Amino acid sequence: MIIAFLGDVVGKSGRRAVALAVPRIRAEHRAALVIANAENSAGGFGINTESILEMKEAGVDFFTTGNHIWDKREGIALLDTRADVVRPGNYPAPGPGRGAAVVPGTGGRVAVLNIQGRVFMPPLDCPFRTIDRLLDELPDGVTVRIVDCHAEATSEKIAMGYYLDGRVSMVLGTHTHVATRDARILPGGTAAVTDVGMTGSFDSILGVRKDEVIERFLAMRPTRFEVAKRDLRCDFVVADVDDATGAVQEFSHHQIKLED
Protein backbone atom coordinates (compact mmCIF):
# COMPACT_ATOMS: atom_id res chain seq x y z
CA MET A 1 0.00 0.00 0.00
CA ILE A 2 1.41 3.39 -0.99
CA ILE A 3 0.52 6.22 1.37
CA ALA A 4 1.23 9.94 0.96
CA PHE A 5 1.19 12.49 3.78
CA LEU A 6 1.08 16.25 3.09
CA GLY A 7 2.78 18.79 5.35
CA ASP A 8 0.72 21.43 7.16
CA VAL A 9 -1.82 23.00 4.77
CA VAL A 10 -1.92 26.78 5.29
CA GLY A 11 -5.05 28.71 4.37
CA LYS A 12 -6.63 29.21 0.97
CA SER A 13 -3.23 29.11 -0.72
CA GLY A 14 -2.57 25.74 0.87
CA ARG A 15 -5.91 24.40 -0.24
CA ARG A 16 -5.17 25.59 -3.78
CA ALA A 17 -1.86 23.76 -3.59
CA VAL A 18 -3.65 20.62 -2.38
CA ALA A 19 -6.03 20.77 -5.35
CA LEU A 20 -3.09 20.99 -7.74
CA ALA A 21 -0.80 18.51 -5.99
CA VAL A 22 -2.97 15.58 -4.93
CA PRO A 23 -3.95 14.39 -8.45
CA ARG A 24 -0.26 14.44 -9.39
CA ILE A 25 0.71 12.56 -6.23
CA ARG A 26 -1.88 9.88 -6.90
CA ALA A 27 -0.82 9.52 -10.53
CA GLU A 28 2.96 9.80 -10.20
CA HIS A 29 3.40 7.89 -6.94
CA ARG A 30 0.38 5.58 -7.23
CA ALA A 31 -0.76 6.66 -3.77
CA ALA A 32 -3.77 4.69 -2.58
CA LEU A 33 -4.23 6.82 0.54
CA VAL A 34 -3.58 10.56 1.02
CA ILE A 35 -3.48 12.18 4.45
CA ALA A 36 -2.89 15.86 5.27
CA ASN A 37 -2.32 17.94 8.37
CA ALA A 38 -5.19 20.43 8.20
CA GLU A 39 -4.87 22.46 11.41
CA ASN A 40 -4.03 25.70 9.55
CA SER A 41 -6.25 25.14 6.52
CA ALA A 42 -9.01 27.68 7.34
CA GLY A 43 -7.61 31.19 7.14
CA GLY A 44 -4.29 30.00 8.55
CA PHE A 45 -5.70 28.97 11.92
CA GLY A 46 -7.98 25.99 12.58
CA ILE A 47 -10.37 24.12 10.31
CA ASN A 48 -13.93 24.61 9.12
CA THR A 49 -16.40 22.72 6.96
CA GLU A 50 -15.36 24.55 3.79
CA SER A 51 -11.68 23.79 4.20
CA ILE A 52 -12.22 20.10 4.89
CA LEU A 53 -14.72 19.59 2.07
CA GLU A 54 -12.52 21.46 -0.41
CA MET A 55 -9.59 19.17 0.36
CA LYS A 56 -11.79 16.09 0.29
CA GLU A 57 -12.92 17.06 -3.20
CA ALA A 58 -9.27 17.41 -4.19
CA GLY A 59 -8.64 13.82 -3.09
CA VAL A 60 -7.44 13.92 0.53
CA ASP A 61 -8.78 10.92 2.45
CA PHE A 62 -7.97 11.77 6.07
CA PHE A 63 -6.85 14.71 8.23
CA THR A 64 -4.64 15.19 11.25
CA THR A 65 -4.39 18.43 13.22
CA GLY A 66 -2.48 20.07 16.08
CA ASN A 67 -2.57 22.88 18.60
CA HIS A 68 -4.48 25.25 16.26
CA ILE A 69 -7.43 22.88 16.03
CA TRP A 70 -9.12 24.93 18.77
CA ASP A 71 -8.89 28.26 16.92
CA LYS A 72 -12.26 28.08 15.15
CA ARG A 73 -15.44 27.10 16.97
CA GLU A 74 -16.86 25.40 13.90
CA GLY A 75 -13.72 23.31 13.63
CA ILE A 76 -14.08 22.08 17.20
CA ALA A 77 -17.60 20.86 16.42
CA LEU A 78 -16.27 18.91 13.43
CA LEU A 79 -14.13 16.78 15.73
CA ASP A 80 -17.25 14.96 16.92
CA THR A 81 -19.09 14.82 13.59
CA ARG A 82 -16.43 13.76 11.06
CA ALA A 83 -14.90 10.29 11.00
CA ASP A 84 -11.95 11.52 8.93
CA VAL A 85 -10.44 14.04 11.38
CA VAL A 86 -8.35 13.43 14.49
CA ARG A 87 -6.76 15.82 16.97
CA PRO A 88 -3.83 15.39 19.39
CA GLY A 89 -4.85 12.67 21.80
CA ASN A 90 -2.97 13.98 24.82
CA TYR A 91 -5.21 16.96 25.54
CA PRO A 92 -6.72 16.40 28.99
CA ALA A 93 -10.06 14.60 29.09
CA PRO A 94 -12.91 15.16 28.68
CA GLY A 95 -12.95 16.95 25.36
CA PRO A 96 -14.32 16.77 21.84
CA GLY A 97 -12.81 14.52 19.23
CA ARG A 98 -10.34 11.68 19.48
CA GLY A 99 -6.64 11.09 19.06
CA ALA A 100 -6.83 7.97 16.91
CA ALA A 101 -9.15 6.54 14.29
CA VAL A 102 -9.29 3.74 11.77
CA VAL A 103 -9.36 5.28 8.30
CA PRO A 104 -12.70 4.72 6.56
CA GLY A 105 -12.49 2.62 3.42
CA THR A 106 -9.32 0.74 4.38
CA GLY A 107 -11.01 -2.39 5.65
CA GLY A 108 -9.82 -1.78 9.17
CA ARG A 109 -6.17 -2.07 8.14
CA VAL A 110 -5.02 1.56 8.57
CA ALA A 111 -5.17 3.74 11.66
CA VAL A 112 -4.03 7.34 12.08
CA LEU A 113 -2.92 8.58 15.49
CA ASN A 114 -2.26 12.20 16.49
CA ILE A 115 -0.06 13.35 19.37
CA GLN A 116 1.30 16.74 20.46
CA GLY A 117 4.71 17.45 21.95
CA ARG A 118 5.32 19.33 25.19
CA VAL A 119 8.74 20.94 24.69
CA PHE A 120 8.21 24.69 23.99
CA MET A 121 4.46 23.96 23.80
CA PRO A 122 1.58 23.73 26.32
CA PRO A 123 2.17 21.18 29.12
CA LEU A 124 -0.25 18.50 27.97
CA ASP A 125 -0.42 14.89 29.13
CA CYS A 126 2.71 12.87 28.37
CA PRO A 127 2.76 12.17 24.60
CA PHE A 128 4.78 8.96 25.06
CA ARG A 129 2.41 7.41 27.60
CA THR A 130 -0.58 8.67 25.62
CA ILE A 131 0.57 7.05 22.38
CA ASP A 132 1.00 3.77 24.26
CA ARG A 133 -2.62 4.02 25.40
CA LEU A 134 -3.91 4.93 21.94
CA LEU A 135 -2.10 1.98 20.40
CA ASP A 136 -3.50 -0.38 23.04
CA GLU A 137 -7.01 0.85 22.24
CA LEU A 138 -6.82 0.12 18.50
CA PRO A 139 -8.96 -2.76 17.23
CA ASP A 140 -7.29 -6.06 16.42
CA GLY A 141 -6.10 -6.42 12.85
CA VAL A 142 -4.94 -2.82 12.33
CA THR A 143 -1.50 -3.42 10.85
CA VAL A 144 -0.70 0.00 9.33
CA ARG A 145 -0.32 2.66 12.01
CA ILE A 146 0.52 6.25 11.10
CA VAL A 147 1.47 8.75 13.81
CA ASP A 148 1.42 12.53 13.33
CA CYS A 149 3.74 13.89 16.03
CA HIS A 150 2.86 17.58 16.14
CA ALA A 151 5.73 19.15 18.05
CA GLU A 152 8.18 22.05 18.15
CA ALA A 153 11.36 20.35 19.32
CA THR A 154 13.26 18.22 16.84
CA SER A 155 14.63 16.11 19.69
CA GLU A 156 11.13 15.23 20.91
CA LYS A 157 10.00 14.16 17.44
CA ILE A 158 13.12 12.08 16.83
CA ALA A 159 12.71 10.49 20.25
CA MET A 160 9.12 9.57 19.40
CA GLY A 161 10.32 7.86 16.24
CA TYR A 162 12.77 5.66 18.10
CA TYR A 163 10.29 5.05 20.92
CA LEU A 164 7.74 3.68 18.43
CA ASP A 165 10.18 1.94 16.07
CA GLY A 166 8.80 -1.46 15.19
CA ARG A 167 5.39 -0.71 16.67
CA VAL A 168 4.01 1.68 14.05
CA SER A 169 4.50 2.19 10.32
CA MET A 170 5.33 5.90 10.34
CA VAL A 171 6.15 8.72 12.77
CA LEU A 172 5.69 11.99 10.87
CA GLY A 173 6.71 15.27 12.47
CA THR A 174 4.54 18.32 11.80
CA HIS A 175 4.07 21.86 13.20
CA THR A 176 7.19 23.85 12.23
CA HIS A 177 6.25 24.20 8.50
CA VAL A 178 9.94 23.71 7.63
CA ALA A 179 10.82 20.38 6.03
CA THR A 180 13.78 18.43 7.37
CA ARG A 181 16.02 16.29 5.18
CA ASP A 182 16.11 13.23 7.42
CA ALA A 183 13.40 10.96 6.01
CA ARG A 184 14.54 7.42 6.81
CA ILE A 185 13.45 3.94 7.80
CA LEU A 186 14.50 3.06 11.35
CA PRO A 187 15.95 -0.36 12.24
CA GLY A 188 12.57 -1.78 13.28
CA GLY A 189 10.88 -0.88 9.99
CA THR A 190 9.25 2.40 11.06
CA ALA A 191 9.57 5.35 8.67
CA ALA A 192 10.34 8.66 10.36
CA VAL A 193 10.90 12.29 9.44
CA THR A 194 11.39 15.16 11.88
CA ASP A 195 9.12 17.52 9.94
CA VAL A 196 7.22 16.94 6.70
CA GLY A 197 7.05 20.67 5.96
CA MET A 198 4.27 22.84 4.55
CA THR A 199 1.70 23.05 1.79
CA GLY A 200 1.00 26.62 0.72
CA SER A 201 2.78 29.84 -0.15
CA PHE A 202 6.57 29.70 0.11
CA ASP A 203 6.87 33.44 -0.61
CA SER A 204 6.08 33.84 3.05
CA ILE A 205 7.15 33.18 6.61
CA LEU A 206 5.57 29.82 7.45
CA GLY A 207 2.70 30.57 5.05
CA VAL A 208 2.01 34.09 6.36
CA ARG A 209 2.79 37.40 4.63
CA LYS A 210 6.41 38.32 5.31
CA ASP A 211 5.85 41.97 6.18
CA GLU A 212 3.35 41.17 8.91
CA VAL A 213 5.62 38.66 10.63
CA ILE A 214 8.66 40.94 10.40
CA GLU A 215 6.60 43.79 11.87
CA ARG A 216 5.74 41.64 14.88
CA PHE A 217 9.42 40.83 15.43
CA LEU A 218 10.36 44.51 15.17
CA ALA A 219 7.55 46.00 17.24
CA MET A 220 6.99 43.11 19.66
CA ARG A 221 3.27 43.86 19.44
CA PRO A 222 0.41 41.77 18.04
CA THR A 223 -0.12 42.17 14.31
CA ARG A 224 -2.76 40.76 11.99
CA PHE A 225 -1.55 37.71 10.12
CA GLU A 226 -2.75 37.15 6.55
CA VAL A 227 -2.07 34.04 4.49
CA ALA A 228 0.43 34.68 1.70
CA LYS A 229 -0.49 33.87 -1.91
CA ARG A 230 2.56 33.37 -4.12
CA ASP A 231 4.98 30.52 -4.91
CA LEU A 232 2.69 27.60 -4.10
CA ARG A 233 4.43 24.37 -3.16
CA CYS A 234 3.59 21.10 -1.48
CA ASP A 235 5.89 19.21 0.88
CA PHE A 236 4.94 15.56 1.29
CA VAL A 237 6.28 12.11 2.07
CA VAL A 238 5.49 8.84 0.32
CA ALA A 239 5.74 5.41 1.94
CA ASP A 240 5.39 1.95 0.47
CA VAL A 241 3.96 -0.05 3.37
CA ASP A 242 3.62 -3.81 3.70
CA ASP A 243 0.02 -3.91 4.88
CA ALA A 244 0.46 -7.45 6.21
CA THR A 245 3.18 -6.45 8.69
CA GLY A 246 2.97 -2.65 8.80
CA ALA A 247 6.68 -2.31 7.98
CA VAL A 248 7.73 0.34 5.48
CA GLN A 249 9.66 -0.85 2.44
CA GLU A 250 10.47 2.54 0.85
CA PHE A 251 10.18 6.08 2.20
CA SER A 252 10.96 9.44 0.63
CA HIS A 253 10.35 13.17 0.98
CA HIS A 254 9.24 15.33 -1.98
CA GLN A 255 8.40 18.92 -2.80
CA ILE A 256 6.31 20.01 -5.79
CA LYS A 257 6.43 23.61 -7.04
CA LEU A 258 2.93 24.33 -8.32
CA GLU A 259 2.43 28.04 -9.08
CA ASP A 260 4.51 31.21 -9.02
mmCIF file of C-alpha atoms in Angstrom:
data_model
loop_
_atom_site.group_PDB
_atom_site.id
_atom_site.type_symbol
_atom_site.label_atom_id
_atom_site.label_comp_id
_atom_site.label_asym_id
_atom_site.label_seq_id
_atom_site.Cartn_x
_atom_site.Cartn_y
_atom_site.Cartn_z
ATOM 1 C CA MET A 1 0.000 0.000 0.000
ATOM 2 C CA ILE A 2 1.410 3.388 -0.989
ATOM 3 C CA ILE A 3 0.518 6.221 1.375
ATOM 4 C CA ALA A 4 1.226 9.943 0.957
ATOM 5 C CA PHE A 5 1.190 12.493 3.782
ATOM 6 C CA LEU A 6 1.079 16.254 3.093
ATOM 7 C CA GLY A 7 2.775 18.787 5.350
ATOM 8 C CA ASP A 8 0.716 21.428 7.156
ATOM 9 C CA VAL A 9 -1.822 22.998 4.771
ATOM 10 C CA VAL A 10 -1.917 26.783 5.295
ATOM 11 C CA GLY A 11 -5.049 28.713 4.368
ATOM 12 C CA LYS A 12 -6.633 29.210 0.969
ATOM 13 C CA SER A 13 -3.226 29.108 -0.717
ATOM 14 C CA GLY A 14 -2.569 25.744 0.871
ATOM 15 C CA ARG A 15 -5.913 24.402 -0.242
ATOM 16 C CA ARG A 16 -5.170 25.590 -3.783
ATOM 17 C CA ALA A 17 -1.857 23.757 -3.589
ATOM 18 C CA VAL A 18 -3.650 20.619 -2.380
ATOM 19 C CA ALA A 19 -6.033 20.769 -5.352
ATOM 20 C CA LEU A 20 -3.085 20.985 -7.741
ATOM 21 C CA ALA A 21 -0.805 18.509 -5.989
ATOM 22 C CA VAL A 22 -2.974 15.577 -4.931
ATOM 23 C CA PRO A 23 -3.954 14.394 -8.451
ATOM 24 C CA ARG A 24 -0.259 14.439 -9.385
ATOM 25 C CA ILE A 25 0.707 12.563 -6.234
ATOM 26 C CA ARG A 26 -1.875 9.884 -6.904
ATOM 27 C CA ALA A 27 -0.822 9.524 -10.534
ATOM 28 C CA GLU A 28 2.963 9.802 -10.202
ATOM 29 C CA HIS A 29 3.403 7.888 -6.936
ATOM 30 C CA ARG A 30 0.384 5.576 -7.234
ATOM 31 C CA ALA A 31 -0.757 6.661 -3.774
ATOM 32 C CA ALA A 32 -3.769 4.694 -2.584
ATOM 33 C CA LEU A 33 -4.232 6.820 0.539
ATOM 34 C CA VAL A 34 -3.584 10.558 1.017
ATOM 35 C CA ILE A 35 -3.479 12.178 4.449
ATOM 36 C CA ALA A 36 -2.892 15.857 5.271
ATOM 37 C CA ASN A 37 -2.323 17.935 8.372
ATOM 38 C CA ALA A 38 -5.187 20.429 8.203
ATOM 39 C CA GLU A 39 -4.870 22.458 11.409
ATOM 40 C CA ASN A 40 -4.031 25.699 9.554
ATOM 41 C CA SER A 41 -6.249 25.140 6.523
ATOM 42 C CA ALA A 42 -9.007 27.677 7.339
ATOM 43 C CA GLY A 43 -7.606 31.189 7.138
ATOM 44 C CA GLY A 44 -4.288 29.999 8.548
ATOM 45 C CA PHE A 45 -5.705 28.968 11.918
ATOM 46 C CA GLY A 46 -7.983 25.995 12.578
ATOM 47 C CA ILE A 47 -10.374 24.123 10.310
ATOM 48 C CA ASN A 48 -13.929 24.613 9.124
ATOM 49 C CA THR A 49 -16.404 22.721 6.958
ATOM 50 C CA GLU A 50 -15.360 24.550 3.790
ATOM 51 C CA SER A 51 -11.677 23.794 4.197
ATOM 52 C CA ILE A 52 -12.217 20.099 4.888
ATOM 53 C CA LEU A 53 -14.725 19.593 2.067
ATOM 54 C CA GLU A 54 -12.516 21.457 -0.411
ATOM 55 C CA MET A 55 -9.585 19.169 0.361
ATOM 56 C CA LYS A 56 -11.793 16.086 0.288
ATOM 57 C CA GLU A 57 -12.924 17.060 -3.201
ATOM 58 C CA ALA A 58 -9.270 17.408 -4.187
ATOM 59 C CA GLY A 59 -8.636 13.824 -3.093
ATOM 60 C CA VAL A 60 -7.441 13.915 0.529
ATOM 61 C CA ASP A 61 -8.775 10.924 2.453
ATOM 62 C CA PHE A 62 -7.972 11.774 6.073
ATOM 63 C CA PHE A 63 -6.853 14.709 8.232
ATOM 64 C CA THR A 64 -4.642 15.192 11.255
ATOM 65 C CA THR A 65 -4.388 18.432 13.221
ATOM 66 C CA GLY A 66 -2.478 20.070 16.083
ATOM 67 C CA ASN A 67 -2.573 22.885 18.602
ATOM 68 C CA HIS A 68 -4.475 25.250 16.256
ATOM 69 C CA ILE A 69 -7.430 22.876 16.026
ATOM 70 C CA TRP A 70 -9.121 24.933 18.775
ATOM 71 C CA ASP A 71 -8.891 28.265 16.918
ATOM 72 C CA LYS A 72 -12.264 28.075 15.155
ATOM 73 C CA ARG A 73 -15.443 27.098 16.969
ATOM 74 C CA GLU A 74 -16.859 25.399 13.895
ATOM 75 C CA GLY A 75 -13.718 23.308 13.631
ATOM 76 C CA ILE A 76 -14.077 22.084 17.199
ATOM 77 C CA ALA A 77 -17.596 20.863 16.418
ATOM 78 C CA LEU A 78 -16.275 18.909 13.427
ATOM 79 C CA LEU A 79 -14.134 16.777 15.733
ATOM 80 C CA ASP A 80 -17.252 14.961 16.916
ATOM 81 C CA THR A 81 -19.087 14.819 13.586
ATOM 82 C CA ARG A 82 -16.427 13.764 11.062
ATOM 83 C CA ALA A 83 -14.904 10.292 10.998
ATOM 84 C CA ASP A 84 -11.950 11.522 8.931
ATOM 85 C CA VAL A 85 -10.443 14.041 11.381
ATOM 86 C CA VAL A 86 -8.347 13.427 14.495
ATOM 87 C CA ARG A 87 -6.758 15.825 16.974
ATOM 88 C CA PRO A 88 -3.835 15.386 19.385
ATOM 89 C CA GLY A 89 -4.851 12.665 21.800
ATOM 90 C CA ASN A 90 -2.967 13.977 24.822
ATOM 91 C CA TYR A 91 -5.209 16.965 25.539
ATOM 92 C CA PRO A 92 -6.723 16.404 28.992
ATOM 93 C CA ALA A 93 -10.065 14.596 29.092
ATOM 94 C CA PRO A 94 -12.908 15.159 28.684
ATOM 95 C CA GLY A 95 -12.949 16.949 25.357
ATOM 96 C CA PRO A 96 -14.322 16.772 21.835
ATOM 97 C CA GLY A 97 -12.805 14.523 19.230
ATOM 98 C CA ARG A 98 -10.339 11.676 19.478
ATOM 99 C CA GLY A 99 -6.641 11.088 19.063
ATOM 100 C CA ALA A 100 -6.829 7.972 16.909
ATOM 101 C CA ALA A 101 -9.151 6.537 14.287
ATOM 102 C CA VAL A 102 -9.288 3.735 11.766
ATOM 103 C CA VAL A 103 -9.357 5.281 8.301
ATOM 104 C CA PRO A 104 -12.704 4.718 6.560
ATOM 105 C CA GLY A 105 -12.487 2.623 3.416
ATOM 106 C CA THR A 106 -9.320 0.736 4.384
ATOM 107 C CA GLY A 107 -11.011 -2.392 5.651
ATOM 108 C CA GLY A 108 -9.819 -1.776 9.174
ATOM 109 C CA ARG A 109 -6.170 -2.069 8.138
ATOM 110 C CA VAL A 110 -5.024 1.560 8.566
ATOM 111 C CA ALA A 111 -5.174 3.744 11.658
ATOM 112 C CA VAL A 112 -4.025 7.342 12.083
ATOM 113 C CA LEU A 113 -2.919 8.581 15.489
ATOM 114 C CA ASN A 114 -2.265 12.199 16.487
ATOM 115 C CA ILE A 115 -0.064 13.347 19.369
ATOM 116 C CA GLN A 116 1.302 16.740 20.456
ATOM 117 C CA GLY A 117 4.713 17.453 21.947
ATOM 118 C CA ARG A 118 5.317 19.326 25.191
ATOM 119 C CA VAL A 119 8.739 20.937 24.689
ATOM 120 C CA PHE A 120 8.212 24.691 23.992
ATOM 121 C CA MET A 121 4.465 23.963 23.805
ATOM 122 C CA PRO A 122 1.580 23.731 26.320
ATOM 123 C CA PRO A 123 2.171 21.177 29.118
ATOM 124 C CA LEU A 124 -0.249 18.499 27.966
ATOM 125 C CA ASP A 125 -0.420 14.893 29.134
ATOM 126 C CA CYS A 126 2.706 12.871 28.367
ATOM 127 C CA PRO A 127 2.759 12.167 24.600
ATOM 128 C CA PHE A 128 4.776 8.962 25.060
ATOM 129 C CA ARG A 129 2.413 7.409 27.597
ATOM 130 C CA THR A 130 -0.584 8.671 25.618
ATOM 131 C CA ILE A 131 0.575 7.051 22.383
ATOM 132 C CA ASP A 132 1.004 3.767 24.264
ATOM 133 C CA ARG A 133 -2.618 4.017 25.400
ATOM 134 C CA LEU A 134 -3.907 4.931 21.938
ATOM 135 C CA LEU A 135 -2.104 1.976 20.402
ATOM 136 C CA ASP A 136 -3.504 -0.375 23.036
ATOM 137 C CA GLU A 137 -7.014 0.853 22.238
ATOM 138 C CA LEU A 138 -6.817 0.120 18.501
ATOM 139 C CA PRO A 139 -8.956 -2.757 17.232
ATOM 140 C CA ASP A 140 -7.291 -6.056 16.420
ATOM 141 C CA GLY A 141 -6.100 -6.423 12.849
ATOM 142 C CA VAL A 142 -4.939 -2.822 12.333
ATOM 143 C CA THR A 143 -1.497 -3.420 10.847
ATOM 144 C CA VAL A 144 -0.703 -0.003 9.332
ATOM 145 C CA ARG A 145 -0.317 2.664 12.011
ATOM 146 C CA ILE A 146 0.524 6.254 11.104
ATOM 147 C CA VAL A 147 1.470 8.750 13.811
ATOM 148 C CA ASP A 148 1.421 12.532 13.333
ATOM 149 C CA CYS A 149 3.735 13.887 16.035
ATOM 150 C CA HIS A 150 2.856 17.582 16.136
ATOM 151 C CA ALA A 151 5.729 19.152 18.046
ATOM 152 C CA GLU A 152 8.177 22.052 18.146
ATOM 153 C CA ALA A 153 11.362 20.353 19.324
ATOM 154 C CA THR A 154 13.262 18.224 16.843
ATOM 155 C CA SER A 155 14.628 16.106 19.694
ATOM 156 C CA GLU A 156 11.131 15.226 20.907
ATOM 157 C CA LYS A 157 10.005 14.157 17.441
ATOM 158 C CA ILE A 158 13.116 12.078 16.825
ATOM 159 C CA ALA A 159 12.714 10.485 20.253
ATOM 160 C CA MET A 160 9.118 9.568 19.404
ATOM 161 C CA GLY A 161 10.325 7.863 16.237
ATOM 162 C CA TYR A 162 12.773 5.664 18.096
ATOM 163 C CA TYR A 163 10.285 5.051 20.918
ATOM 164 C CA LEU A 164 7.745 3.683 18.433
ATOM 165 C CA ASP A 165 10.181 1.943 16.075
ATOM 166 C CA GLY A 166 8.803 -1.459 15.188
ATOM 167 C CA ARG A 167 5.385 -0.713 16.671
ATOM 168 C CA VAL A 168 4.007 1.680 14.048
ATOM 169 C CA SER A 169 4.501 2.193 10.321
ATOM 170 C CA MET A 170 5.332 5.904 10.337
ATOM 171 C CA VAL A 171 6.150 8.717 12.769
ATOM 172 C CA LEU A 172 5.692 11.987 10.870
ATOM 173 C CA GLY A 173 6.710 15.268 12.466
ATOM 174 C CA THR A 174 4.544 18.325 11.801
ATOM 175 C CA HIS A 175 4.068 21.862 13.198
ATOM 176 C CA THR A 176 7.188 23.852 12.231
ATOM 177 C CA HIS A 177 6.246 24.200 8.501
ATOM 178 C CA VAL A 178 9.941 23.707 7.632
ATOM 179 C CA ALA A 179 10.823 20.378 6.025
ATOM 180 C CA THR A 180 13.778 18.425 7.368
ATOM 181 C CA ARG A 181 16.025 16.292 5.179
ATOM 182 C CA ASP A 182 16.112 13.229 7.422
ATOM 183 C CA ALA A 183 13.400 10.959 6.012
ATOM 184 C CA ARG A 184 14.536 7.422 6.814
ATOM 185 C CA ILE A 185 13.449 3.938 7.802
ATOM 186 C CA LEU A 186 14.504 3.064 11.348
ATOM 187 C CA PRO A 187 15.950 -0.364 12.238
ATOM 188 C CA GLY A 188 12.573 -1.781 13.281
ATOM 189 C CA GLY A 189 10.883 -0.881 9.987
ATOM 190 C CA THR A 190 9.245 2.400 11.061
ATOM 191 C CA ALA A 191 9.570 5.347 8.667
ATOM 192 C CA ALA A 192 10.338 8.661 10.363
ATOM 193 C CA VAL A 193 10.896 12.287 9.444
ATOM 194 C CA THR A 194 11.391 15.158 11.883
ATOM 195 C CA ASP A 195 9.119 17.521 9.938
ATOM 196 C CA VAL A 196 7.219 16.937 6.697
ATOM 197 C CA GLY A 197 7.048 20.675 5.963
ATOM 198 C CA MET A 198 4.269 22.841 4.555
ATOM 199 C CA THR A 199 1.696 23.050 1.787
ATOM 200 C CA GLY A 200 0.996 26.615 0.720
ATOM 201 C CA SER A 201 2.780 29.843 -0.153
ATOM 202 C CA PHE A 202 6.572 29.699 0.113
ATOM 203 C CA ASP A 203 6.871 33.440 -0.608
ATOM 204 C CA SER A 204 6.079 33.840 3.054
ATOM 205 C CA ILE A 205 7.151 33.182 6.612
ATOM 206 C CA LEU A 206 5.575 29.822 7.447
ATOM 207 C CA GLY A 207 2.703 30.569 5.054
ATOM 208 C CA VAL A 208 2.005 34.086 6.364
ATOM 209 C CA ARG A 209 2.791 37.396 4.632
ATOM 210 C CA LYS A 210 6.413 38.322 5.309
ATOM 211 C CA ASP A 211 5.846 41.973 6.175
ATOM 212 C CA GLU A 212 3.346 41.171 8.912
ATOM 213 C CA VAL A 213 5.616 38.663 10.630
ATOM 214 C CA ILE A 214 8.658 40.937 10.398
ATOM 215 C CA GLU A 215 6.598 43.791 11.875
ATOM 216 C CA ARG A 216 5.743 41.640 14.878
ATOM 217 C CA PHE A 217 9.417 40.833 15.433
ATOM 218 C CA LEU A 218 10.358 44.510 15.167
ATOM 219 C CA ALA A 219 7.555 46.004 17.239
ATOM 220 C CA MET A 220 6.990 43.111 19.663
ATOM 221 C CA ARG A 221 3.274 43.862 19.439
ATOM 222 C CA PRO A 222 0.406 41.773 18.038
ATOM 223 C CA THR A 223 -0.118 42.172 14.314
ATOM 224 C CA ARG A 224 -2.761 40.764 11.992
ATOM 225 C CA PHE A 225 -1.552 37.714 10.120
ATOM 226 C CA GLU A 226 -2.752 37.155 6.547
ATOM 227 C CA VAL A 227 -2.071 34.039 4.493
ATOM 228 C CA ALA A 228 0.430 34.676 1.699
ATOM 229 C CA LYS A 229 -0.491 33.872 -1.913
ATOM 230 C CA ARG A 230 2.558 33.367 -4.125
ATOM 231 C CA ASP A 231 4.977 30.524 -4.915
ATOM 232 C CA LEU A 232 2.692 27.598 -4.102
ATOM 233 C CA ARG A 233 4.430 24.373 -3.156
ATOM 234 C CA CYS A 234 3.592 21.097 -1.479
ATOM 235 C CA ASP A 235 5.895 19.208 0.879
ATOM 236 C CA PHE A 236 4.943 15.561 1.289
ATOM 237 C CA VAL A 237 6.280 12.109 2.071
ATOM 238 C CA VAL A 238 5.485 8.837 0.324
ATOM 239 C CA ALA A 239 5.741 5.408 1.941
ATOM 240 C CA ASP A 240 5.386 1.949 0.472
ATOM 241 C CA VAL A 241 3.962 -0.053 3.375
ATOM 242 C CA ASP A 242 3.621 -3.814 3.696
ATOM 243 C CA ASP A 243 0.021 -3.907 4.877
ATOM 244 C CA ALA A 244 0.455 -7.445 6.209
ATOM 245 C CA THR A 245 3.180 -6.453 8.688
ATOM 246 C CA GLY A 246 2.973 -2.651 8.796
ATOM 247 C CA ALA A 247 6.680 -2.313 7.984
ATOM 248 C CA VAL A 248 7.729 0.343 5.483
ATOM 249 C CA GLN A 249 9.656 -0.854 2.437
ATOM 250 C CA GLU A 250 10.466 2.537 0.853
ATOM 251 C CA PHE A 251 10.176 6.078 2.203
ATOM 252 C CA SER A 252 10.964 9.444 0.630
ATOM 253 C CA HIS A 253 10.348 13.171 0.981
ATOM 254 C CA HIS A 254 9.240 15.327 -1.979
ATOM 255 C CA GLN A 255 8.402 18.925 -2.805
ATOM 256 C CA ILE A 256 6.311 20.013 -5.789
ATOM 257 C CA LYS A 257 6.434 23.612 -7.041
ATOM 258 C CA LEU A 258 2.934 24.332 -8.321
ATOM 259 C CA GLU A 259 2.432 28.038 -9.082
ATOM 260 C CA ASP A 260 4.512 31.207 -9.016
#
